[in-house]
Structures are given as C-alpha cells and as structure tokens.
Short mmCIF file of C-alpha atoms and ligand atoms in Angstrom, two decimals:
data_model
loop_
_atom_site.label_atom_id
_atom_site.label_comp_id
_atom_site.label_asym_id
_atom_site.label_seq_id
_atom_site.Cartn_x
_atom_site.Cartn_y
_atom_site.Cartn_z
CA UNK A 1 -12.86 73.33 4.66
CA UNK A 2 -16.23 71.83 3.84
CA UNK A 3 -18.65 71.27 6.67
CA UNK A 4 -19.54 67.71 7.73
CA UNK A 5 -22.87 66.51 6.37
CA UNK A 6 -25.60 65.50 8.78
CA UNK A 7 -29.17 64.27 8.43
CA UNK A 8 -31.87 65.28 10.92
CA UNK A 9 -34.27 62.35 10.70
CA UNK A 10 -37.45 64.01 12.02
CA UNK A 11 -38.78 67.55 12.34
CA UNK A 12 -37.17 69.63 15.09
CA UNK A 13 -37.27 73.19 16.37
CA UNK A 14 -36.12 75.65 13.66
CA UNK A 15 -33.77 77.24 16.24
CA UNK A 16 -31.98 73.91 16.65
CA UNK A 17 -31.72 73.43 12.89
CA UNK A 18 -30.29 76.94 12.66
CA UNK A 19 -27.66 76.09 15.30
CA UNK A 20 -26.78 72.91 13.46
CA UNK A 21 -26.47 74.71 10.14
CA UNK A 22 -23.72 76.91 11.61
CA UNK A 23 -21.56 73.80 11.93
CA UNK A 24 -22.88 71.36 9.35
CA UNK A 25 -24.31 70.95 5.91
CA UNK A 26 -27.76 69.97 7.15
CA UNK A 27 -30.34 67.86 5.34
CA UNK A 28 -33.50 67.61 7.39
CA UNK A 29 -36.89 65.97 7.34
CA UNK A 30 -38.93 69.00 8.41
CA UNK A 31 -41.93 67.41 6.64
CA UNK A 32 -41.70 64.92 9.54
CA UNK A 33 -42.32 61.87 7.36
CA UNK A 34 -41.83 58.62 9.22
CA UNK A 35 -39.07 57.09 7.14
CA UNK A 36 -38.84 53.44 6.22
CA UNK A 37 -35.50 51.77 6.81
CA UNK A 38 -34.74 52.08 3.08
CA UNK A 39 -35.59 55.80 3.09
CA UNK A 40 -33.52 56.44 6.22
CA UNK A 41 -30.58 54.53 4.72
CA UNK A 42 -30.83 56.47 1.47
CA UNK A 43 -30.76 59.79 3.34
CA UNK A 44 -27.82 58.72 5.55
CA UNK A 45 -25.66 57.24 2.76
CA UNK A 46 -23.49 60.31 2.20
CA UNK A 47 -23.69 61.71 5.77
CA UNK A 48 -21.12 61.74 8.55
CA UNK A 49 -23.65 62.43 11.30
CA UNK A 50 -27.27 61.61 12.16
CA UNK A 51 -29.72 63.35 14.50
CA UNK A 52 -32.23 60.64 15.36
CA UNK A 53 -35.32 60.08 17.47
CA UNK A 54 -36.60 56.93 19.12
CA UNK A 55 -38.40 55.92 15.92
CA UNK A 56 -35.25 55.79 13.77
CA UNK A 57 -33.64 52.35 13.88
CA UNK A 58 -29.87 52.21 13.36
CA UNK A 59 -28.71 48.62 12.92
CA UNK A 60 -25.97 46.63 11.17
CA UNK A 61 -27.75 46.80 7.81
CA UNK A 62 -28.11 50.59 7.90
CA UNK A 63 -24.50 50.95 9.07
CA UNK A 64 -23.15 48.69 6.32
CA UNK A 65 -24.87 50.88 3.72
CA UNK A 66 -23.60 54.13 5.27
CA UNK A 67 -19.82 53.76 5.62
CA UNK A 68 -19.24 57.50 6.11
CA UNK A 69 -21.39 57.67 9.23
CA UNK A 70 -19.41 58.51 12.38
CA UNK A 71 -22.04 59.50 14.98
CA UNK A 72 -25.76 59.10 15.69
CA UNK A 73 -27.13 61.50 18.30
CA UNK A 74 -30.47 60.38 19.71
CA UNK A 75 -32.96 62.98 20.92
CA UNK A 76 -34.17 60.51 23.57
CA UNK A 77 -32.85 59.01 26.77
CA UNK A 78 -33.93 55.54 25.64
CA UNK A 79 -31.83 54.09 22.86
CA UNK A 80 -33.34 50.73 22.02
CA UNK A 81 -33.58 52.03 18.44
CA UNK A 82 -29.78 51.68 18.33
CA UNK A 83 -27.94 48.38 17.93
CA UNK A 84 -25.08 49.55 20.13
CA UNK A 85 -22.91 46.50 19.48
CA UNK A 86 -23.24 46.95 15.73
CA UNK A 87 -22.49 50.67 16.07
CA UNK A 88 -19.38 49.99 18.16
CA UNK A 89 -18.22 47.35 15.66
CA UNK A 90 -18.70 49.88 12.86
CA UNK A 91 -16.85 52.59 14.83
CA UNK A 92 -19.97 54.77 15.01
CA UNK A 93 -20.49 56.80 18.18
CA UNK A 94 -23.93 56.68 19.79
CA UNK A 95 -25.17 59.40 22.13
CA UNK A 96 -28.49 59.82 23.96
CA UNK A 97 -30.26 62.68 25.79
CA UNK A 98 -30.47 61.86 29.51
CA UNK A 99 -31.08 64.13 32.54
CA UNK A 100 -32.76 67.01 30.72
CA UNK A 101 -36.10 65.14 30.65
CA UNK A 102 -35.99 63.55 34.11
CA UNK A 103 -38.24 65.94 36.04
CA UNK A 104 -40.73 66.46 33.20
CA UNK A 105 -41.09 62.71 32.75
CA UNK A 106 -41.46 62.13 36.50
CA UNK A 107 -44.20 64.82 36.53
CA UNK A 108 -45.98 62.96 33.76
CA UNK A 109 -45.81 59.65 35.62
CA UNK A 110 -47.87 61.35 38.31
CA UNK A 111 -50.23 62.95 35.80
CA UNK A 112 -50.95 59.50 34.38
CA UNK A 113 -51.10 57.84 37.79
CA UNK A 114 -53.57 60.35 39.13
CA UNK A 115 -55.70 60.34 35.99
CA UNK A 116 -55.81 56.55 36.12
CA UNK A 117 -56.35 56.04 39.85
CA UNK A 118 -59.01 58.77 39.99
CA UNK A 119 -60.66 57.80 36.69
CA UNK A 120 -60.30 61.27 35.20
CA UNK A 121 -60.64 60.45 31.50
CA UNK A 122 -63.31 57.79 31.98
CA UNK A 123 -65.49 60.21 33.94
CA UNK A 124 -64.86 63.03 31.46
CA UNK A 125 -66.05 60.83 28.59
CA UNK A 126 -69.20 60.07 30.61
CA UNK A 127 -69.85 63.75 31.18
CA UNK A 128 -69.19 64.72 27.55
CA UNK A 129 -71.56 61.97 26.42
CA UNK A 130 -74.36 63.70 28.37
CA UNK A 131 -74.74 60.77 30.76
CA UNK A 132 -74.31 62.76 34.00
CA UNK A 133 -77.81 63.22 35.43
CA UNK A 134 -77.25 63.12 39.19
CA UNK A 135 -74.61 62.85 41.91
CA UNK A 136 -74.26 59.45 43.51
CA UNK A 137 -72.12 58.31 46.41
CA UNK A 138 -69.90 55.91 44.48
CA UNK A 139 -69.89 57.49 41.03
CA UNK A 140 -66.42 57.05 39.53
CA UNK A 141 -64.95 56.19 42.90
CA UNK A 142 -61.30 55.50 42.36
CA UNK A 143 -58.38 54.70 44.59
CA UNK A 144 -56.33 57.05 46.76
CA UNK A 145 -52.87 58.07 45.72
CA UNK A 146 -51.83 59.78 48.95
CA UNK A 147 -50.69 57.36 51.62
CA UNK A 148 -50.76 54.38 49.22
CA UNK A 149 -47.84 52.07 48.44
CA UNK A 150 -46.03 53.18 45.31
CA UNK A 151 -44.05 50.44 43.56
CA UNK A 152 -41.37 51.42 41.05
CA UNK A 153 -39.81 48.93 38.65
CA UNK A 154 -36.54 50.44 37.37
CA UNK A 155 -34.95 52.96 39.70
CA UNK A 156 -32.82 55.18 37.48
CA UNK A 157 -33.01 58.96 37.42
CA UNK A 158 -36.69 59.10 36.40
CA UNK A 159 -37.66 56.39 38.90
CA UNK A 160 -35.98 58.40 41.64
CA UNK A 161 -37.85 61.55 40.57
CA UNK A 162 -41.13 59.64 40.81
CA UNK A 163 -40.17 58.20 44.22
CA UNK A 164 -39.42 61.68 45.61
CA UNK A 165 -42.71 63.06 44.37
CA UNK A 166 -44.57 60.09 45.87
CA UNK A 167 -42.79 60.06 49.22
CA UNK A 168 -42.52 63.79 49.86
CA UNK A 169 -45.55 65.12 47.98
CA UNK A 170 -48.13 62.41 48.56
CA UNK A 171 -46.91 60.70 51.72
CA UNK A 172 -46.64 57.39 49.87
CA UNK A 173 -44.71 54.38 51.04
CA UNK A 174 -42.19 53.77 48.25
CA UNK A 175 -40.85 50.34 47.34
CA UNK A 176 -38.70 49.56 44.31
CA UNK A 177 -37.07 46.76 42.39
CA UNK A 178 -33.97 47.36 40.31
CA UNK A 179 -30.95 45.48 38.96
CA UNK A 180 -28.82 47.08 41.66
CA UNK A 181 -29.57 48.66 45.01
CA UNK A 182 -29.35 52.44 45.29
CA UNK A 183 -26.70 53.81 47.64
CA UNK A 184 -27.94 54.58 51.15
CA UNK A 185 -28.03 58.38 50.66
CA UNK A 186 -30.16 58.07 47.48
CA UNK A 187 -32.48 55.55 49.12
CA UNK A 188 -32.92 57.96 52.04
CA UNK A 189 -33.59 60.94 49.71
CA UNK A 190 -36.21 58.86 47.88
CA UNK A 191 -37.50 57.26 51.10
CA UNK A 192 -37.47 54.05 49.06
CA UNK A 193 -36.99 50.42 50.09
CA UNK A 194 -35.62 47.72 47.78
CA UNK A 195 -37.86 44.64 47.50
CA UNK A 196 -37.96 41.52 45.31
CA UNK A 197 -39.95 41.70 42.07
CA UNK A 198 -42.51 39.34 43.59
CA UNK A 199 -42.92 41.53 46.68
CA UNK A 200 -43.24 44.60 44.46
CA UNK A 201 -46.03 43.01 42.41
CA UNK A 202 -47.87 41.72 45.47
CA UNK A 203 -47.62 44.86 47.60
CA UNK A 204 -47.85 47.90 45.32
CA UNK A 205 -51.14 49.79 45.19
CA UNK A 206 -49.77 51.68 42.21
CA UNK A 207 -46.98 50.15 40.13
CA UNK A 208 -44.98 52.41 37.81
CA UNK A 209 -42.70 50.93 35.14
CA UNK A 210 -39.64 53.04 34.32
CA UNK A 211 -37.02 50.52 33.24
CA UNK A 212 -35.16 50.70 29.93
CA UNK A 213 -36.19 48.27 27.20
CA UNK A 214 -33.86 45.35 26.57
CA UNK A 215 -34.62 41.85 25.26
CA UNK A 216 -34.39 40.66 28.90
CA UNK A 217 -37.14 43.13 29.84
CA UNK A 218 -39.48 41.98 27.05
CA UNK A 219 -42.90 41.19 28.57
CA UNK A 220 -41.44 41.49 32.06
CA UNK A 221 -45.06 42.24 32.96
CA UNK A 222 -47.22 39.50 31.43
CA UNK A 223 -50.21 37.42 32.49
CA UNK A 224 -48.31 35.72 35.35
CA UNK A 225 -47.10 39.02 36.80
CA UNK A 226 -50.49 40.72 36.42
CA UNK A 227 -52.02 37.79 38.31
CA UNK A 228 -49.73 38.53 41.26
CA UNK A 229 -50.90 42.16 41.53
CA UNK A 230 -53.70 43.30 43.84
CA UNK A 231 -57.13 43.39 42.15
CA UNK A 232 -57.31 47.03 43.31
CA UNK A 233 -53.92 47.94 41.82
CA UNK A 234 -53.07 50.49 39.15
CA UNK A 235 -50.34 49.85 36.56
CA UNK A 236 -48.53 52.72 34.84
CA UNK A 237 -46.18 52.20 31.86
CA UNK A 238 -44.09 55.20 30.85
CA UNK A 239 -41.07 53.04 29.95
CA UNK A 240 -41.28 51.37 26.55
CA UNK A 241 -43.68 49.29 24.56
CA UNK A 242 -42.85 45.60 24.81
CA UNK A 243 -42.10 45.74 28.53
CA UNK A 244 -45.77 44.93 29.12
CA UNK A 245 -47.60 42.17 27.25
CA UNK A 246 -50.39 44.48 26.03
CA UNK A 247 -52.70 41.59 25.03
CA UNK A 248 -52.42 40.06 28.51
CA UNK A 249 -52.97 43.48 30.07
CA UNK A 250 -56.14 44.04 28.04
CA UNK A 251 -57.51 40.73 29.35
CA UNK A 252 -56.56 41.59 32.96
CA UNK A 253 -58.28 44.98 32.66
CA UNK A 254 -61.38 43.52 31.03
CA UNK A 255 -61.69 40.86 33.72
CA UNK A 256 -60.89 43.43 36.44
CA UNK A 257 -57.97 41.37 37.66
CA UNK A 258 -56.31 44.75 38.23
CA UNK A 259 -58.31 47.95 38.67
CA UNK A 260 -56.82 50.17 35.99
CA UNK A 261 -53.82 51.02 33.83
CA UNK A 262 -52.27 54.19 32.46
CA UNK A 263 -50.18 53.69 29.33
CA UNK A 264 -47.97 56.16 27.47
CA UNK A 265 -46.08 53.52 25.46
CA UNK A 266 -47.28 50.51 23.45
CA UNK A 267 -46.03 47.44 21.66
CA UNK A 268 -45.75 48.37 17.98
CA UNK A 269 -46.72 52.02 18.58
CA UNK A 270 -48.23 54.09 17.10
CA UNK A 271 -50.54 51.08 16.74
CA UNK A 272 -52.38 50.24 19.94
CA UNK A 273 -53.76 46.78 20.78
CA UNK A 274 -57.45 47.01 19.72
CA UNK A 275 -58.69 45.56 23.02
CA UNK A 276 -57.00 48.38 24.94
CA UNK A 277 -59.09 50.83 22.94
CA UNK A 278 -62.34 49.28 24.13
CA UNK A 279 -61.75 48.67 27.85
CA UNK A 280 -62.90 51.63 29.97
CA UNK A 281 -60.42 51.29 32.85
CA UNK A 282 -57.33 52.40 30.96
CA UNK A 283 -55.93 55.87 30.29
CA UNK A 284 -54.04 56.05 26.99
CA UNK A 285 -51.62 58.78 25.91
CA UNK A 286 -49.46 58.90 22.73
CA UNK A 287 -45.89 58.71 24.14
CA UNK A 288 -45.87 62.25 25.53
CA UNK A 289 -44.13 61.83 28.89
CA UNK A 290 -41.28 64.18 27.94
CA UNK A 291 -43.48 66.52 25.91
CA UNK A 292 -43.11 70.04 27.23
CA UNK A 293 -41.56 72.63 24.96
CA UNK A 294 -38.64 73.50 27.30
CA UNK A 295 -37.80 69.82 27.77
CA UNK A 296 -38.08 68.87 24.11
CA UNK A 297 -35.92 71.92 23.33
CA UNK A 298 -33.32 70.80 25.88
CA UNK A 299 -33.35 67.26 24.44
CA UNK A 300 -32.88 68.57 20.90
CA UNK A 301 -30.10 70.92 21.99
CA UNK A 302 -28.33 68.11 23.82
CA UNK A 303 -28.40 65.96 20.67
CA UNK A 304 -27.07 68.96 18.74
CA UNK A 305 -24.38 69.59 21.38
CA UNK A 306 -23.20 66.01 21.02
CA UNK A 307 -22.88 66.36 17.25
CA UNK A 308 -21.10 69.72 17.51
CA UNK A 309 -18.68 68.49 20.21
CA UNK A 310 -17.85 65.37 18.25
CA UNK A 311 -17.05 67.16 15.01
CA UNK A 312 -15.08 69.94 16.73
CA UNK A 313 -12.81 67.42 18.44
CA UNK A 314 -14.31 67.90 21.91
CA UNK A 315 -15.65 65.19 24.21
CA UNK A 316 -19.30 64.35 23.41
CA UNK A 317 -21.47 65.05 26.46
CA UNK A 318 -23.42 61.80 26.73
CA UNK A 319 -21.71 59.01 24.80
CA UNK A 320 -23.16 55.49 25.00
CA UNK A 321 -20.20 53.62 23.49
CA UNK A 322 -17.23 55.85 24.34
CA UNK A 323 -14.81 53.05 23.40
CA UNK A 324 -15.37 54.18 19.80
CA UNK A 325 -13.59 57.45 20.60
CA UNK A 326 -10.34 55.70 21.46
CA UNK A 327 -10.48 53.09 18.70
CA UNK A 328 -7.54 53.38 16.27
C1 8YV B 1 -38.85 60.69 23.32
C2 8YV B 1 -38.50 58.87 25.07
O1 8YV B 1 -39.76 61.70 23.14
O2 8YV B 1 -36.48 59.91 25.70
C3 8YV B 1 -37.08 58.86 25.49
O3 8YV B 1 -36.52 57.74 25.63
O4 8YV B 1 -39.13 57.88 25.06
C4 8YV B 1 -39.15 60.15 24.70
O5 8YV B 1 -38.79 61.13 25.63
C5 8YV B 1 -38.97 59.73 22.17
O6 8YV B 1 -38.20 58.59 22.32
C6 8YV B 1 -38.57 60.42 20.87
O7 8YV B 1 -37.20 60.47 20.66
#
C-alpha cells in the first residue's frame, strides 16, 4: 500500500522528518522559504496531510484547491492561521500543539517582564555604545517585579504558569481577567483573583497578555486601554500580534503614558511598526517565547504524532475540530 503524502511547510528537526518518513511520503521545505499562499497551495495540491507552523495560512481558498487534504497539524498552540470553520466544512481535521510549550513560554514571559521592568536591553545598549562613564544613583532605575501587582489577561495554561511563577517565586499579587473564572482549586494554586478588565488595567503594575487571537480580541489593548494603565506600568505581549494596537502603543511609550513594554509578537510580523524601533523603553524579541530546543522538539513531535495517529486510524492527540472525525 502506498504511503499517504504529506507536506512539511517549514524546516523542522531532521529527526522529526525521519520519523515522518517512516509513515509518509514526505515533501518538505527544509530550505525554510516563507511560502506565499499560491506556493503553499501548489505544494499541498496532491497531499493528504500538512505539517504547518503559525505562518502557514489554511483557509477556504487553499482548501478548495487541495481536495485530497485530510489533516493539518500545526506546530503551535495558537491556530489563528487556520480557518477552523472552513476546515470543518471541508472535512479537514485541524490539530495544534498545546501543553508541551506551557512552562517554556511562561518562563519567557518572566524573562521579558524582568528585562523590560529592569531596563536590561536599554542599559546594555548604553554600555555597548561606550556611554557608561560613572555610577549614578538613578541610572536606569526601573520598577520592582517582586511584591508588585501582576495582571494577566487570558488565563489559560500559560497564564496559569505565569501566575504561579509570579505568586510563588516573586511574591506578587496576581489578578487576572478571562472569559471564564478558574475553578477554586486552580485559583488557589495560582493565588490569583478574577477582576474586571477595567480593574486589571487600572491596578496592574505589570500587565501580561496571554490570550488567544480572535477577531474579538483584535486591538483589545488600544489607546483607550493604554490610557487606563498606570503611568509606571509595564505591558508584556507574548500572545499574538493584533491583540495590541502597536501604533497606539508606540505613542503611549513615546509620551511615557506607560513606563515600558516588552513585545515578542507584532502586527504584521516579521515587520515591526517603525516607531517601536525608535522608542527606547521597549524590549523587542522575534517571537521566541517557545524557543528552546527541547520544547520546539516536543512541539514538532506532537504535530508528527497527530499526523501519524490520524493516518493509522488512532485518535489524534490534540484535535481542534473533532467533529470532522465522526462526519460521514
Ligand atoms: C510558535 C506560537 O513558535 O505556539 C504558538 O502559538 O506562537 C509559537 O510557539 C509559532 O507559532 C510557530 O508555529
């Protein structure tokens, strides 16, 4: 029997490709070219499966041109690159890669928070530029992380990991806003209190965004929300570009309406709003929150596991539209 054909849309670990090739006829993009929609469609046309990343958009147009496609396995927990409704309508299973990146991503939220609040990159640039001539009492004075109020918008698995680090590691008071309230045991483990969005914005010393992107979350932090934050506050976005209005944020940072921001995701990335590149009180990283080798390996293997399970008649591990599996 011939093996199902799959396309791996971006470069991955050779070990994972090797695993996949035991089960599939694999075509891969090890050159790691960022494919246009037309190129992606052309490569998927004769495939039954796709191994995708957050930069590969699967929508109704792609699906219509690829009638043999049965499953798209995303090597990401976020899946706003998938049009889930269109995939369900086309009978194409979508899977993502949750859990395996939770702790690594929560670690990174703290890396970015601490770098931002304590002005690590700004002061390093100053030193490298040869500007450091003497100690002074307020040089690069930042804001404390320990004991401060940590606000979390979006309290899923990663939000909870951040809350635990803040509450137990840094003695922070943790407040959160989420679509639904956590159960009492989880709230207690996170030492977190549910508040309104307005209260969150007004009270947080450090506000971390960890909610999934959806059209409803577009610019959920814009000029009006930034105006409600403390002028001493820090804003951290490790969620998705588009959740923050980057142009409004650049203005707020420039005018010191908030103290600083740490951003790992951007509207239209890899492009970054030009004004964010010129304001000093922002720490910018290129979407690396899940980037450790063990975690990226686990994410890739989970995407591979989903493909292998699906084509060997087993239950996929992390389906997003499981209704497809029972469709006639
Ligand atoms: C991925 C992410 O690295 O998992 C996610 O949702 O944003 C990152 O961990 C990125 O999306 C590439 O797939």
